[in-house]
Short mmCIF file of C-alpha atoms in Angstrom, two decimals:
data_model
loop_
_atom_site.label_atom_id
_atom_site.label_comp_id
_atom_site.label_asym_id
_atom_site.label_seq_id
_atom_site.Cartn_x
_atom_site.Cartn_y
_atom_site.Cartn_z
CA MET A 17 186.70 41.48 67.62
CA GLY A 18 185.02 42.77 64.48
CA PRO A 19 184.70 46.42 63.46
CA LEU A 20 182.23 48.51 65.35
CA SER A 21 179.19 49.63 63.41
CA SER A 22 179.08 53.03 65.12
CA GLY A 23 182.02 54.41 63.14
CA LEU A 24 184.44 54.32 66.07
CA HIS A 25 187.93 52.98 65.44
CA LEU A 26 189.87 51.16 68.13
CA SER A 27 193.55 50.31 68.05
CA GLN A 28 194.96 46.95 69.20
CA ASN A 29 195.00 48.04 72.84
CA LYS A 30 191.36 49.23 72.56
CA ALA A 31 192.23 52.92 72.88
CA PHE A 32 190.01 55.39 71.07
CA VAL A 33 191.78 56.55 67.90
CA LYS A 34 189.37 58.82 66.03
CA ARG A 35 185.74 59.54 65.22
CA THR A 36 184.54 60.95 61.94
CA ASN A 37 181.25 62.82 61.77
CA THR A 38 179.72 63.75 58.44
CA PHE A 39 176.95 66.33 58.26
CA HIS A 40 174.69 66.74 55.26
CA ILE A 41 172.87 70.06 54.96
CA ASN A 42 170.42 71.48 52.48
CA LYS A 43 171.85 73.43 49.56
CA ASP A 44 169.92 76.54 50.58
CA TRP A 45 171.66 76.64 53.98
CA VAL A 46 174.75 78.75 54.56
CA VAL A 47 177.79 77.23 56.23
CA LEU A 48 179.84 79.64 58.34
CA THR A 49 183.12 79.18 60.14
CA ALA A 50 183.25 80.05 63.83
CA THR A 51 185.09 83.27 62.94
CA GLN A 52 182.43 84.23 60.39
CA ALA A 53 179.65 83.47 62.88
CA ASN A 54 181.31 85.74 65.45
CA GLN A 55 181.72 88.51 62.87
CA LEU A 56 178.05 88.18 61.90
CA LYS A 57 177.03 88.31 65.55
CA LYS A 58 179.09 91.47 66.00
CA GLN A 59 177.54 93.08 62.90
CA MET A 60 174.03 92.18 64.03
CA GLY A 61 174.68 93.73 67.44
CA ASN A 62 175.95 97.00 65.96
CA LYS A 63 173.34 99.69 66.76
CA ALA A 64 174.21 101.80 63.71
CA ALA A 65 173.87 98.79 61.40
CA GLN A 66 170.54 97.88 63.03
CA ALA A 67 169.22 101.41 62.53
CA LYS A 68 170.36 101.43 58.89
CA MET A 69 168.80 98.01 58.27
CA LYS A 70 165.52 99.09 59.89
CA LYS A 71 165.36 102.22 57.73
CA GLU A 72 166.15 100.26 54.56
CA GLY A 73 163.60 97.61 55.53
CA GLN A 74 160.85 100.15 56.04
CA ALA A 75 161.63 101.73 52.66
CA TYR A 76 161.61 98.31 50.97
CA VAL A 77 158.29 97.28 52.52
CA THR A 78 156.71 100.66 51.75
CA ALA A 79 157.82 100.40 48.11
CA GLN A 80 156.40 96.89 47.82
CA VAL A 81 153.05 97.89 49.34
CA THR A 82 152.85 101.05 47.21
CA ALA A 83 153.52 99.08 44.02
CA ALA A 84 150.88 96.50 44.94
CA MET A 85 148.36 99.22 45.82
CA LYS A 86 148.86 100.81 42.38
CA GLN A 87 147.96 97.48 40.78
CA ASP A 88 145.03 96.82 43.13
CA PRO A 89 143.77 100.04 44.79
CA THR A 90 140.92 98.16 46.49
CA MET A 91 143.24 95.78 48.32
CA SER A 92 141.83 94.70 51.67
CA LYS A 93 143.58 95.33 54.98
CA ALA A 94 144.16 91.60 55.37
CA LYS A 95 145.90 91.39 51.98
CA ARG A 96 148.00 94.45 52.83
CA ALA A 97 149.01 92.90 56.15
CA GLU A 98 149.99 89.68 54.36
CA LEU A 99 151.97 91.68 51.80
CA VAL A 100 153.79 93.57 54.58
CA LYS A 101 154.64 90.25 56.24
CA THR A 102 155.93 88.75 52.98
CA ALA A 103 157.92 91.85 52.02
CA THR A 104 159.46 92.01 55.50
CA ALA A 105 160.56 88.38 55.26
CA GLU A 106 162.03 88.98 51.79
CA PHE A 107 163.98 91.98 53.01
CA GLN A 108 165.32 90.10 56.02
CA GLN A 109 166.56 87.27 53.81
CA GLN A 110 168.24 89.73 51.44
CA ALA A 111 169.85 91.65 54.31
CA ILE A 112 171.25 88.50 55.92
CA LYS A 113 172.61 87.26 52.57
CA LYS A 114 174.23 90.65 52.02
CA MET A 115 175.83 90.59 55.47
CA ILE A 116 177.11 87.04 55.01
CA ALA A 117 178.52 87.89 51.59
CA GLY A 118 180.52 90.67 53.22
CA LEU A 119 182.08 88.19 55.67
CA LYS A 120 183.73 85.94 53.13
#
């Protein structure tokens, strides 16, 4: 019998020997070990950390909106709402990166 195209390897007695899986991920993704993922889950579930993150997030968003309002005092409510949404997303990305950096 010829080699199998699926990447499986069989010994002479047709017993399964090993399987190799290769995963390719984007460079902007973060790879965590199971231990790191559990630590992150524990940190995210911590009520004190959540309260601190919420307070910091509100301060960050308020600062971003205030700075934008100084540049454009006639900013519409729709633009402010979009800015709040964008600033919130930025803060969340920064907070997660900061938490992950603390795990390693």
